[in-house]
mmCIF file of C-alpha atoms in Angstrom:
data_model
loop_
_atom_site.group_PDB
_atom_site.id
_atom_site.type_symbol
_atom_site.label_atom_id
_atom_site.label_comp_id
_atom_site.label_asym_id
_atom_site.label_seq_id
_atom_site.Cartn_x
_atom_site.Cartn_y
_atom_site.Cartn_z
ATOM 1 C CA MET T 1115 -2.509 -10.171 23.053
ATOM 2 C CA LEU T 1116 0.042 -7.767 24.555
ATOM 3 C CA ASN T 1117 -1.340 -5.161 26.899
ATOM 4 C CA GLU T 1118 0.343 -2.537 24.754
ATOM 5 C CA VAL T 1119 -1.678 -3.790 21.737
ATOM 6 C CA GLU T 1120 -4.936 -3.681 23.684
ATOM 7 C CA ARG T 1121 -4.224 -0.084 24.633
ATOM 8 C CA TRP T 1122 -3.343 0.678 21.008
ATOM 9 C CA LEU T 1123 -6.603 -0.823 19.754
ATOM 10 C CA ALA T 1124 -8.477 1.409 22.212
ATOM 11 C CA THR T 1125 -6.638 4.612 21.215
ATOM 12 C CA ARG T 1126 -5.463 4.139 17.635
ATOM 13 C CA SER T 1127 -8.268 2.235 15.926
ATOM 14 C CA TRP T 1128 -11.077 4.370 14.641
ATOM 15 C CA SER T 1129 -14.046 4.433 12.281
ATOM 16 C CA ALA T 1130 -14.227 6.787 9.338
ATOM 17 C CA SER T 1131 -17.279 8.302 10.937
ATOM 18 C CA ASP T 1132 -15.248 9.431 13.950
ATOM 19 C CA ARG T 1133 -13.885 12.317 11.917
ATOM 20 C CA PRO T 1134 -16.531 14.128 9.879
ATOM 21 C CA LEU T 1135 -15.305 15.735 6.708
ATOM 22 C CA HIS T 1136 -15.826 19.283 8.045
ATOM 23 C CA ARG T 1137 -13.466 18.498 10.907
ATOM 24 C CA ILE T 1138 -10.849 17.077 8.571
ATOM 25 C CA MET T 1139 -11.096 20.124 6.327
ATOM 26 C CA ALA T 1140 -10.723 22.451 9.265
ATOM 27 C CA ALA T 1141 -7.528 20.631 10.219
ATOM 28 C CA LYS T 1142 -6.234 20.796 6.661
ATOM 29 C CA ARG T 1143 -6.782 24.532 6.560
ATOM 30 C CA SER T 1144 -5.147 25.113 9.933
ATOM 31 C CA THR T 1145 -2.081 22.931 9.198
ATOM 32 C CA GLY T 1146 -1.673 23.840 5.526
ATOM 33 C CA ARG T 1147 -0.838 20.195 4.775
ATOM 34 C CA THR T 1148 -1.262 18.996 1.181
ATOM 35 C CA VAL T 1149 -2.582 15.571 0.160
ATOM 36 C CA SER T 1150 -1.565 13.392 -2.818
ATOM 37 C CA VAL T 1151 -3.488 10.279 -3.832
ATOM 38 C CA VAL T 1152 -1.509 7.620 -5.726
ATOM 39 C CA LEU T 1153 -3.070 4.723 -7.605
ATOM 40 C CA PRO T 1154 -0.561 2.068 -8.757
ATOM 41 C CA ALA T 1155 -2.138 0.487 -11.836
ATOM 42 C CA LEU T 1156 -1.537 -2.428 -14.159
ATOM 43 C CA ASN T 1157 -4.344 -3.283 -16.625
ATOM 44 C CA GLU T 1158 -7.136 -1.783 -14.528
ATOM 45 C CA GLU T 1159 -9.231 -0.071 -17.224
ATOM 46 C CA GLU T 1160 -12.470 -1.471 -15.784
ATOM 47 C CA THR T 1161 -12.091 0.157 -12.410
ATOM 48 C CA VAL T 1162 -9.509 2.915 -12.346
ATOM 49 C CA GLY T 1163 -11.712 5.537 -14.017
ATOM 50 C CA ASP T 1164 -14.550 5.172 -11.493
ATOM 51 C CA ILE T 1165 -12.123 5.494 -8.544
ATOM 52 C CA VAL T 1166 -10.532 8.606 -9.947
ATOM 53 C CA ALA T 1167 -13.905 10.139 -10.749
ATOM 54 C CA VAL T 1168 -15.255 9.585 -7.207
ATOM 55 C CA ILE T 1169 -12.178 11.085 -5.613
ATOM 56 C CA ARG T 1170 -12.271 14.076 -7.904
ATOM 57 C CA HIS T 1171 -15.958 14.762 -7.365
ATOM 58 C CA ASP T 1172 -16.109 14.146 -3.634
ATOM 59 C CA LEU T 1173 -12.694 15.342 -2.440
ATOM 60 C CA MET T 1174 -11.535 17.932 -5.010
ATOM 61 C CA GLN T 1175 -14.693 19.537 -6.368
ATOM 62 C CA GLN T 1176 -17.132 19.268 -3.425
ATOM 63 C CA VAL T 1177 -14.370 19.911 -0.862
ATOM 64 C CA PRO T 1178 -10.672 20.559 -1.543
ATOM 65 C CA LEU T 1179 -9.244 17.761 0.609
ATOM 66 C CA VAL T 1180 -7.131 16.132 -2.120
ATOM 67 C CA ASP T 1181 -4.589 18.280 -3.982
ATOM 68 C CA GLU T 1182 -3.564 15.820 -6.689
ATOM 69 C CA ILE T 1183 -4.438 12.402 -8.007
ATOM 70 C CA VAL T 1184 -1.620 10.515 -9.740
ATOM 71 C CA VAL T 1185 -1.999 7.187 -11.495
ATOM 72 C CA VAL T 1186 1.325 5.423 -11.997
ATOM 73 C CA ASP T 1187 0.966 2.948 -14.856
ATOM 74 C CA SER T 1188 3.383 0.090 -14.529
ATOM 75 C CA GLY T 1189 3.138 -1.181 -18.078
ATOM 76 C CA SER T 1190 -0.517 -1.699 -18.871
ATOM 77 C CA THR T 1191 -1.460 -3.229 -22.220
ATOM 78 C CA ASP T 1192 -5.096 -2.103 -22.017
ATOM 79 C CA ARG T 1193 -6.576 1.393 -21.834
ATOM 80 C CA THR T 1194 -5.736 2.056 -18.180
ATOM 81 C CA SER T 1195 -3.832 5.246 -18.906
ATOM 82 C CA GLU T 1196 -6.459 6.701 -21.222
ATOM 83 C CA VAL T 1197 -9.302 5.899 -18.846
ATOM 84 C CA ALA T 1198 -7.541 7.356 -15.853
ATOM 85 C CA GLU T 1199 -6.590 10.540 -17.671
ATOM 86 C CA ALA T 1200 -10.121 10.996 -19.010
ATOM 87 C CA ALA T 1201 -11.443 10.721 -15.453
ATOM 88 C CA GLY T 1202 -9.141 13.514 -14.323
ATOM 89 C CA ALA T 1203 -5.969 11.891 -13.001
ATOM 90 C CA ARG T 1204 -2.440 12.845 -13.934
ATOM 91 C CA VAL T 1205 -0.939 9.709 -15.428
ATOM 92 C CA VAL T 1206 2.755 8.944 -15.145
ATOM 93 C CA HIS T 1207 4.391 5.867 -16.579
ATOM 94 C CA ARG T 1208 6.657 3.933 -14.249
ATOM 95 C CA ASP T 1209 9.588 3.752 -16.661
ATOM 96 C CA ASP T 1210 9.623 7.536 -17.094
ATOM 97 C CA ILE T 1211 10.316 8.073 -13.399
ATOM 98 C CA LEU T 1212 14.001 8.015 -12.429
ATOM 99 C CA PRO T 1213 15.065 6.419 -15.737
ATOM 100 C CA ARG T 1214 18.727 6.046 -14.703
ATOM 101 C CA ILE T 1215 17.570 3.163 -12.433
ATOM 102 C CA PRO T 1216 15.928 0.484 -14.631
ATOM 103 C CA ALA T 1217 12.484 -0.356 -13.317
ATOM 104 C CA VAL T 1218 11.620 -3.889 -12.226
ATOM 105 C CA PRO T 1219 8.119 -5.396 -12.060
ATOM 106 C CA GLY T 1220 6.277 -5.079 -8.818
ATOM 107 C CA LYS T 1221 3.858 -2.949 -6.831
ATOM 108 C CA GLY T 1222 6.468 -1.720 -4.334
ATOM 109 C CA GLU T 1223 8.586 -0.433 -7.204
ATOM 110 C CA VAL T 1224 5.683 1.767 -8.385
ATOM 111 C CA LEU T 1225 4.925 3.073 -4.910
ATOM 112 C CA TRP T 1226 8.583 3.942 -4.335
ATOM 113 C CA ARG T 1227 8.862 5.814 -7.617
ATOM 114 C CA SER T 1228 5.609 7.692 -6.950
ATOM 115 C CA LEU T 1229 7.345 9.714 -4.288
ATOM 116 C CA LEU T 1230 9.333 11.425 -7.033
ATOM 117 C CA VAL T 1231 6.264 12.554 -8.965
ATOM 118 C CA THR T 1232 4.007 13.697 -6.138
ATOM 119 C CA SER T 1233 4.260 16.704 -3.877
ATOM 120 C CA GLY T 1234 1.826 16.145 -1.040
ATOM 121 C CA ASP T 1235 2.906 16.297 2.600
ATOM 122 C CA ILE T 1236 0.615 13.264 3.039
ATOM 123 C CA VAL T 1237 0.597 10.499 0.467
ATOM 124 C CA CYS T 1238 -2.400 8.196 0.214
ATOM 125 C CA PHE T 1239 -2.120 4.910 -1.667
ATOM 126 C CA ILE T 1240 -5.241 3.329 -3.146
ATOM 127 C CA ASP T 1241 -5.329 0.086 -5.157
ATOM 128 C CA ALA T 1242 -6.750 0.594 -8.688
ATOM 129 C CA ASP T 1243 -8.904 -2.581 -8.780
ATOM 130 C CA LEU T 1244 -11.505 -1.596 -6.204
ATOM 131 C CA LYS T 1245 -15.185 -1.930 -7.063
ATOM 132 C CA GLU T 1246 -18.052 0.154 -5.653
ATOM 133 C CA PHE T 1247 -15.400 2.608 -4.412
ATOM 134 C CA SER T 1248 -16.238 5.179 -1.729
ATOM 135 C CA SER T 1249 -14.281 8.342 -1.059
ATOM 136 C CA ASP T 1250 -14.456 7.351 2.658
ATOM 137 C CA PHE T 1251 -11.443 5.216 1.869
ATOM 138 C CA VAL T 1252 -9.387 8.350 1.260
ATOM 139 C CA ALA T 1253 -10.973 10.708 3.783
ATOM 140 C CA GLY T 1254 -11.037 8.031 6.474
ATOM 141 C CA ILE T 1255 -7.326 7.183 6.334
ATOM 142 C CA VAL T 1256 -6.112 10.715 5.651
ATOM 143 C CA GLY T 1257 -8.146 12.227 8.494
ATOM 144 C CA PRO T 1258 -6.012 11.138 11.443
ATOM 145 C CA LEU T 1259 -2.873 12.472 9.754
ATOM 146 C CA LEU T 1260 -4.420 15.877 9.504
ATOM 147 C CA THR T 1261 -6.037 15.976 12.947
ATOM 148 C CA ASP T 1262 -3.437 14.188 15.081
ATOM 149 C CA PRO T 1263 0.217 15.304 14.750
ATOM 150 C CA GLU T 1264 1.357 12.181 16.631
ATOM 151 C CA VAL T 1265 0.127 9.844 13.874
ATOM 152 C CA ASP T 1266 2.487 9.102 10.967
ATOM 153 C CA LEU T 1267 0.899 6.139 9.150
ATOM 154 C CA VAL T 1268 -2.725 4.979 8.886
ATOM 155 C CA LYS T 1269 -3.915 1.672 7.396
ATOM 156 C CA GLY T 1270 -7.457 1.094 6.189
ATOM 157 C CA MET T 1271 -9.335 -1.817 7.732
ATOM 158 C CA TYR T 1272 -12.440 -3.341 6.149
ATOM 159 C CA ASP T 1273 -14.452 -6.491 5.461
ATOM 160 C CA ARG T 1274 -13.212 -8.487 2.454
ATOM 161 C CA PRO T 1275 -15.955 -10.719 1.062
ATOM 162 C CA LEU T 1276 -15.046 -13.649 -1.197
ATOM 163 C CA GLY T 1277 -17.635 -15.289 -3.391
ATOM 164 C CA GLY T 1278 -20.456 -13.772 -1.428
ATOM 165 C CA ALA T 1279 -19.069 -14.930 1.967
ATOM 166 C CA ALA T 1280 -18.306 -12.092 4.336
ATOM 167 C CA GLY T 1281 -14.855 -11.928 5.801
ATOM 168 C CA GLN T 1282 -13.365 -14.728 3.684
ATOM 169 C CA GLY T 1283 -11.107 -12.530 1.573
ATOM 170 C CA GLY T 1284 -7.538 -11.774 2.621
ATOM 171 C CA ARG T 1285 -6.334 -15.325 2.448
ATOM 172 C CA VAL T 1286 -2.648 -14.414 2.344
ATOM 173 C CA THR T 1287 -3.247 -12.140 5.329
ATOM 174 C CA GLU T 1288 -4.730 -14.930 7.442
ATOM 175 C CA LEU T 1289 -2.416 -17.772 6.323
ATOM 176 C CA MET T 1290 0.894 -15.939 6.081
ATOM 177 C CA ALA T 1291 1.046 -12.323 7.273
ATOM 178 C CA ARG T 1292 -0.943 -12.509 10.472
ATOM 179 C CA PRO T 1293 0.945 -15.569 11.883
ATOM 180 C CA LEU T 1294 4.267 -13.870 11.004
ATOM 181 C CA LEU T 1295 3.348 -10.612 12.712
ATOM 182 C CA ASN T 1296 1.930 -12.337 15.760
ATOM 183 C CA MET T 1297 5.032 -14.460 16.237
ATOM 184 C CA HIS T 1298 7.761 -12.036 15.374
ATOM 185 C CA TRP T 1299 6.294 -8.494 15.709
ATOM 186 C CA PRO T 1300 3.493 -8.936 18.262
ATOM 187 C CA GLN T 1301 3.174 -5.175 18.638
ATOM 188 C CA LEU T 1302 1.607 -5.223 15.129
ATOM 189 C CA ALA T 1303 -0.915 -7.973 15.981
ATOM 190 C CA GLY T 1304 -3.735 -5.461 16.277
ATOM 191 C CA PHE T 1305 -3.758 -4.509 12.568
ATOM 192 C CA VAL T 1306 -6.879 -5.934 10.918
ATOM 193 C CA GLN T 1307 -5.589 -5.621 7.343
ATOM 194 C CA PRO T 1308 -1.807 -5.444 7.528
ATOM 195 C CA LEU T 1309 -1.449 -6.198 3.794
ATOM 196 C CA GLY T 1310 -4.219 -3.860 2.695
ATOM 197 C CA GLY T 1311 -3.333 -1.593 -0.221
ATOM 198 C CA GLU T 1312 -5.220 1.431 1.143
ATOM 199 C CA TYR T 1313 -3.129 3.454 3.559
ATOM 200 C CA ALA T 1314 -1.687 6.957 3.997
ATOM 201 C CA ALA T 1315 1.470 8.285 5.549
ATOM 202 C CA ARG T 1316 3.429 11.412 6.018
ATOM 203 C CA ARG T 1317 5.990 11.949 3.306
ATOM 204 C CA SER T 1318 8.559 12.591 6.041
ATOM 205 C CA LEU T 1319 8.148 8.956 7.071
ATOM 206 C CA LEU T 1320 7.846 7.362 3.567
ATOM 207 C CA GLU T 1321 11.014 8.950 2.308
ATOM 208 C CA GLN T 1322 12.976 7.275 5.105
ATOM 209 C CA LEU T 1323 11.700 3.764 4.462
ATOM 210 C CA PRO T 1324 13.177 1.096 2.114
ATOM 211 C CA PHE T 1325 10.568 -0.315 -0.298
ATOM 212 C CA PRO T 1326 10.493 -3.988 -1.193
ATOM 213 C CA VAL T 1327 9.819 -3.914 -4.935
ATOM 214 C CA GLY T 1328 7.079 -6.563 -4.938
ATOM 215 C CA TYR T 1329 4.236 -7.945 -2.850
ATOM 216 C CA GLY T 1330 6.186 -7.608 0.381
ATOM 217 C CA VAL T 1331 5.923 -3.827 0.360
ATOM 218 C CA GLU T 1332 3.028 -3.513 2.781
ATOM 219 C CA LEU T 1333 4.441 -5.852 5.394
ATOM 220 C CA GLY T 1334 7.937 -4.412 5.052
ATOM 221 C CA MET T 1335 6.615 -0.835 5.427
ATOM 222 C CA LEU T 1336 4.619 -1.659 8.509
ATOM 223 C CA VAL T 1337 7.537 -3.428 10.250
ATOM 224 C CA ASP T 1338 10.016 -0.694 9.315
ATOM 225 C CA ALA T 1339 7.660 2.066 10.390
ATOM 226 C CA LEU T 1340 7.196 0.346 13.741
ATOM 227 C CA HIS T 1341 10.958 0.365 14.326
ATOM 228 C CA LEU T 1342 11.392 3.897 13.055
ATOM 229 C CA VAL T 1343 8.511 5.797 14.746
ATOM 230 C CA GLY T 1344 6.975 3.319 17.246
ATOM 231 C CA LEU T 1345 3.520 1.777 17.572
ATOM 232 C CA ASN T 1346 1.811 4.902 18.866
ATOM 233 C CA ALA T 1347 2.560 6.662 15.558
ATOM 234 C CA LEU T 1348 0.643 3.945 13.664
ATOM 235 C CA ALA T 1349 -3.165 3.722 13.392
ATOM 236 C CA GLN T 1350 -6.004 2.113 11.498
ATOM 237 C CA VAL T 1351 -9.445 3.279 10.373
ATOM 238 C CA ASP T 1352 -12.560 1.187 9.556
ATOM 239 C CA VAL T 1353 -13.733 2.220 6.117
ATOM 240 C CA GLY T 1354 -16.415 -0.483 5.552
ATOM 241 C CA VAL T 1355 -16.161 -3.089 2.831
ATOM 242 C CA ARG T 1356 -13.482 -3.618 0.193
ATOM 243 C CA LYS T 1357 -14.532 -5.332 -3.041
ATOM 244 C CA HIS T 1358 -11.878 -6.097 -5.639
ATOM 245 C CA ARG T 1359 -10.560 -8.713 -8.044
ATOM 246 C CA HIS T 1360 -9.323 -11.917 -6.380
ATOM 247 C CA GLN T 1361 -6.294 -13.866 -7.556
ATOM 248 C CA ASP T 1362 -6.015 -17.628 -7.989
ATOM 249 C CA GLY T 1363 -4.310 -19.903 -5.506
ATOM 250 C CA GLN T 1364 -0.947 -20.075 -7.320
ATOM 251 C CA ALA T 1365 -0.671 -16.339 -7.535
ATOM 252 C CA LEU T 1366 -1.377 -16.140 -3.839
ATOM 253 C CA GLY T 1367 1.382 -18.700 -3.264
ATOM 254 C CA ARG T 1368 3.877 -16.468 -4.991
ATOM 255 C CA MET T 1369 2.616 -13.498 -3.051
ATOM 256 C CA SER T 1370 3.049 -15.427 0.203
ATOM 257 C CA ALA T 1371 6.614 -16.395 -0.703
ATOM 258 C CA ALA T 1372 7.516 -12.774 -1.333
ATOM 259 C CA ILE T 1373 5.962 -11.711 1.989
ATOM 260 C CA TYR T 1374 7.768 -14.451 3.861
ATOM 261 C CA ARG T 1375 11.064 -13.419 2.278
ATOM 262 C CA THR T 1376 10.427 -9.791 3.239
ATOM 263 C CA ALA T 1377 9.877 -10.909 6.827
ATOM 264 C CA GLN T 1378 12.936 -13.093 6.762
ATOM 265 C CA LEU T 1379 15.160 -10.236 5.631
ATOM 266 C CA ARG T 1380 13.891 -8.127 8.502
ATOM 267 C CA LEU T 1381 14.385 -10.828 11.047
ATOM 268 C CA ALA T 1382 18.003 -11.679 10.124
ATOM 269 C CA ARG T 1383 19.134 -9.684 7.110
ATOM 270 C CA GLY T 1384 20.627 -13.042 6.227
ATOM 271 C CA HIS T 1385 21.245 -14.776 2.911
ATOM 272 C CA MET T 1386 18.626 -17.085 1.552
ATOM 273 C CA ILE T 1387 20.182 -19.953 -0.297
ATOM 274 C CA ARG T 1388 17.326 -20.363 -2.761
ATOM 275 C CA PRO T 1389 15.059 -17.334 -3.121
ATOM 276 C CA ALA T 1390 12.636 -19.099 -5.477
ATOM 277 C CA LEU T 1391 9.343 -20.895 -5.328
ATOM 278 C CA THR T 1392 8.425 -23.998 -7.274
ATOM 279 C CA GLN T 1393 4.718 -24.724 -7.932
ATOM 280 C CA PHE T 1394 3.054 -27.456 -10.010
ATOM 281 C CA GLU T 1395 0.568 -27.433 -12.810
ATOM 282 C CA ARG T 1396 -0.922 -30.455 -14.488
ATOM 283 C CA GLY T 1397 0.197 -30.811 -18.108
ATOM 284 C CA ARG T 1398 -0.166 -33.499 -20.779
ATOM 285 C CA ASP T 1399 2.434 -35.727 -19.081
ATOM 286 C CA GLY T 1400 1.348 -35.157 -15.468
ATOM 287 C CA PHE T 1401 2.329 -32.493 -13.035
ATOM 288 C CA GLU T 1402 4.916 -30.063 -14.395
ATOM 289 C CA PRO T 1403 7.099 -27.786 -12.192
ATOM 290 C CA ARG T 1404 7.050 -23.993 -12.609
ATOM 291 C CA THR T 1405 9.718 -22.108 -10.717
ATOM 292 C CA TYR T 1406 9.385 -18.452 -9.969
ATOM 293 C CA SER T 1407 11.946 -16.022 -8.578
ATOM 294 C CA VAL T 1408 10.885 -14.518 -5.250
ATOM 295 C CA ASP T 1409 11.099 -10.755 -5.615
ATOM 296 C CA THR T 1410 13.569 -9.920 -2.877
ATOM 297 C CA GLU T 1411 15.053 -6.724 -4.255
ATOM 298 C CA GLU T 1412 14.472 -3.591 -2.209
ATOM 299 C CA ARG T 1413 14.765 0.093 -3.058
ATOM 300 C CA PRO T 1414 16.642 2.317 -0.626
ATOM 301 C CA PRO T 1415 14.954 5.128 1.325
ATOM 302 C CA MET T 1416 14.081 7.864 -1.143
ATOM 303 C CA VAL T 1417 16.103 10.439 0.851
ATOM 304 C CA GLU T 1418 19.208 8.625 -0.401
ATOM 305 C CA ILE T 1419 18.338 9.279 -4.039
ATOM 306 C CA ALA T 1420 20.129 12.310 -5.482
ATOM 307 C CA GLU T 1421 17.258 13.334 -7.744
ATOM 308 C CA TYR T 1422 14.852 13.390 -4.802
ATOM 309 C CA ALA T 1423 17.191 15.499 -2.729
ATOM 310 C CA GLN T 1424 17.662 17.945 -5.592
ATOM 311 C CA ARG T 1425 13.933 18.221 -6.003
ATOM 312 C CA LYS T 1426 13.443 19.058 -2.341
ATOM 313 C CA VAL T 1427 16.126 21.783 -2.539
ATOM 314 C CA ALA T 1428 14.492 23.261 -5.627
#
């Protein structure tokens, strides 16, 4: 490991308990910074309501750390929107945001569009499929951004159990993302959960970053932030254990392909001859090929969007 990374781990890796809530609130009052929490959601009626309710109770009613909770629904066919709204979130539908640019499927697309419908100086992203959710996820990763002006982006780090086995979740992280980062961006080798969906950043940084529309958004954001603001502006906070719904192997394969493509674009900005992934499923006549497009489209930095610029002027 690079000496720079060892120093970073000693100075930019914390536990949520390192910043008690009263200290975070004192920093919020003194800086006047506002905080938005965004939950990207697609068919998450079983979990989204509990997450919103915990954040509202702990971080809006008990203490005013969070100024708004926005659930961006990316086309749910279940009761995700109704459940989220009943729990106290403001629900916005992906296709209603910036309608002049047709939306495409993908988590990154939703996160990018969320910048247009939130107002916080700090934006905190939380996945909507978390189980046994704790508000420490939000307070822990928002805390450094309020208490340390040199920090621009904070990732959550946590244990990810799989089938009762501790630390066995995060298969795409271990098999794809971590090797890529260690080989090509060794300054980022200290991140425990580089693909984790729980992180917060200053709006002033997020609005300058391009957003891969799909699964590559977390890796792309981390790499681009490193180049834009440097390693010392990045941090991570231990928030405990993350329990969520796990995907099957083929879905993870498609996720890995998108992440590899995101890395490839950042390494060379070159042209990929065949941005697709073929997988196999057994059918009546043997193994049948299924080919999927690898989501390589990226949205430009939000500061380049006219509607966003107009909103900031207003």
